């Protein structure tokens, strides 16, 4: 079986068949050999050109709507001819197959994005609905006569204030994530002692830690300044420490410990925030950085979290070109680790 891979090969085959037929007819008519040769050569050249023209027109006619779909615009026939130039038909098929595969992957990605958007909007509505309904209930109670009752008016106003604070926290966290995703807040890179920053945040969190008798230990250097200097956005890295430390306190056990460790990794400083609290199941670990994802929804809301803290942490670390990792085991504890670019103070001084 003859395999025809190009338009030219097809036209040559047709011209050859026509030439053979003409030559056989002329020989049967006992024409002189030189006349037969000239007519055969002329027939071959003419048929080759005509066949090539017709094949190109036919292929262009069939491929024009396909290229219009691929390029998402009206395609002129000349453009199709240009695409077909020096190309085998099977190569065109491979290109269109590759485009179809890419298009299928893009459609799958868009469907996944749409599903994520719907889930995200549902989560936002659910998170906002709880404090809003609480506020509405407290205010209605006060308007229905509770305002004149000294036993409940202050209590309900305090609960209303608590729900409003929760609303503000959710909105602020959503605004932070939105700015990080859209690069509205550009990082302000500076050199600072990351151990000193961690100790400062740990001291601010001691009051909340004391409520559960949790001890916060910063293990990096006994004296300040330490040898762990990094180049990063100090404000945002401080927010990372706040979120991770507060998270470890909220889900830590009574009398537990939160440890912050630092390791010199050549051109980077590795930071670890470890607790010996409740821990998380393995199936929860891949999703804990998703917005509003909670391993224990009821307990998370009781602790006052917005469900956005770890998502913010992930965005901040990735904005620095790094990644954050988590190790956890139920009833054993959780460790978050990330790295930051190290600053060599000695070389800078020179």
XYZ file of C-alpha atoms in Angstrom, residues 120-321:
202
model
C -15.484 30.252 47.807
C -18.539 32.503 47.449
C -20.592 29.983 49.413
C -17.989 29.935 52.178
C -17.841 33.742 52.311
C -21.636 33.960 52.550
C -21.694 31.299 55.267
C -18.959 32.966 57.323
C -20.592 36.404 57.099
C -24.091 35.092 57.726
C -23.390 33.814 61.255
C -22.226 37.119 62.835
C -24.792 39.142 60.862
C -27.670 36.973 62.096
C -26.252 37.130 65.631
C -26.148 40.922 65.503
C -29.667 41.027 64.110
C -30.945 38.767 66.903
C -29.276 40.760 69.680
C -30.549 44.096 68.350
C -34.104 42.799 67.897
C -34.062 41.514 71.472
C -32.930 44.901 72.736
C -35.557 46.741 70.668
C -38.298 44.423 71.953
C -37.740 45.577 75.509
C -34.363 44.188 76.432
C -32.801 47.632 76.305
C -34.654 48.592 79.514
C -33.607 45.358 81.259
C -30.326 45.997 83.048
C -29.725 42.231 83.325
C -29.454 41.663 79.584
C -28.835 44.958 77.796
C -25.106 45.157 78.508
C -24.598 41.440 77.899
C -26.300 41.628 74.511
C -24.408 44.766 73.517
C -21.124 43.028 74.362
C -22.149 40.029 72.247
C -23.067 42.396 69.414
C -19.665 44.038 69.670
C -17.998 40.613 69.536
C -19.913 39.692 66.358
C -19.025 43.063 64.782
C -15.347 42.475 65.591
C -15.604 39.093 63.872
C -17.122 40.730 60.791
C -14.314 43.312 60.720
C -11.667 40.581 61.029
C -13.176 38.608 58.142
C -13.364 41.695 55.907
C -9.800 42.741 56.778
C -8.463 39.240 56.034
C -10.357 39.103 52.734
C -8.927 42.502 51.811
C -5.396 41.319 52.665
C -5.722 38.201 50.495
C -7.200 40.226 47.632
C -4.288 42.672 47.708
C -1.711 39.886 47.875
C -3.290 38.056 44.941
C -3.543 41.180 42.781
C -0.065 42.477 43.772
C -1.646 45.719 44.964
C 0.601 45.590 48.015
C 4.170 45.370 46.796
C 6.676 43.856 49.168
C 9.020 46.271 50.904
C 12.224 44.254 51.176
C 14.539 45.134 54.048
C 17.170 43.481 56.225
C 16.174 42.558 59.748
C 16.843 40.131 62.562
C 14.147 37.477 62.169
C 14.771 36.077 65.675
C 14.216 39.523 67.208
C 10.974 39.855 65.242
C 9.780 36.429 66.426
C 10.556 37.303 70.061
C 8.645 40.566 69.727
C 5.554 38.786 68.343
C 5.862 36.028 70.970
C 5.865 38.614 73.778
C 2.698 40.186 72.344
C 1.012 36.755 72.288
C 1.980 35.831 75.863
C -1.232 37.229 77.346
C -3.390 34.933 75.211
C -0.998 32.018 75.797
C -1.226 32.485 79.577
C -4.978 31.821 79.422
C -4.185 28.217 78.470
C -0.894 28.066 80.372
C 1.000 27.651 77.092
C 4.708 28.512 77.036
C 6.199 30.186 73.931
C 9.893 29.419 73.347
C 11.957 31.222 70.697
C 15.074 29.128 70.043
C 17.535 30.943 67.834
C 20.050 32.943 69.770
C 20.318 33.784 73.450
C 21.476 37.312 72.739
C 20.224 39.935 70.327
C 21.113 40.788 67.657
C 21.297 37.176 66.482
C 23.078 35.696 63.486
C 19.780 35.066 61.688
C 19.287 38.079 59.441
C 17.024 37.905 56.399
C 15.899 40.034 53.474
C 12.102 40.171 53.415
C 9.077 42.349 54.060
C 9.216 42.767 57.828
C 5.560 43.779 58.184
C 4.252 40.746 56.319
C 6.656 38.288 57.935
C 5.484 39.674 61.274
C 1.937 38.862 60.188
C 3.065 35.314 59.356
C 4.444 34.910 62.885
C 1.266 36.357 64.401
C -0.973 33.968 62.472
C 1.140 30.873 63.126
C 1.726 31.608 66.824
C -1.910 32.530 67.517
C -2.981 29.431 65.585
C -0.725 27.239 67.735
C -2.195 28.765 70.909
C -5.817 28.390 69.815
C -5.387 24.724 68.953
C -2.754 23.931 71.546
C -3.445 21.902 74.642
C -3.556 23.251 78.187
C -0.051 23.534 79.595
C 1.483 22.946 76.168
C 4.416 24.574 74.397
C 4.898 26.541 71.188
C 8.482 26.480 69.885
C 9.936 28.731 67.200
C 13.214 27.446 65.784
C 15.701 28.862 63.272
C 18.261 26.975 61.167
C 21.037 28.268 58.931
C 20.554 26.657 55.488
C 23.503 28.199 53.585
C 21.809 30.996 51.598
C 18.493 30.717 53.461
C 17.155 30.750 56.993
C 14.630 28.037 57.804
C 11.911 28.942 60.309
C 9.805 26.377 62.181
C 6.768 27.019 64.372
C 5.967 23.871 66.333
C 3.311 23.011 68.916
C 2.306 19.887 70.815
C -1.423 20.504 70.479
C -4.341 18.758 68.830
C -2.644 18.076 65.493
C -4.449 17.348 62.236
C -5.449 14.253 60.302
C -3.473 13.388 57.149
C -6.510 13.894 54.917
C -6.825 17.507 56.133
C -3.222 18.540 55.447
C -3.526 19.140 51.653
C -6.419 21.572 52.217
C -5.495 23.552 55.324
C -4.204 26.511 53.267
C -7.530 26.875 51.458
C -9.622 29.881 52.384
C -12.237 29.111 55.062
C -11.209 25.457 55.283
C -11.490 24.202 58.853
C -10.522 20.826 60.255
C -13.070 21.333 63.068
C -15.617 23.957 62.042
C -17.428 24.309 65.347
C -14.313 24.575 67.472
C -12.637 26.966 64.996
C -15.482 29.459 65.224
C -15.547 29.206 69.000
C -11.868 30.179 69.003
C -12.679 33.273 66.954
C -10.690 32.404 63.829
C -11.794 33.670 60.406
C -10.577 30.601 58.528
C -8.267 32.835 56.445
C -5.123 32.956 58.588
C -3.241 30.084 56.946
C -4.334 31.214 53.471
C -2.785 34.621 54.201
C 0.394 32.974 55.487
C 0.688 30.922 52.281
C 0.191 33.995 50.070
C 2.809 36.005 51.969
C 5.448 33.259 51.861
C 4.823 32.586 48.156
C 5.021 36.337 47.454
C 8.603 36.074 48.774
C 9.318 33.293 46.277
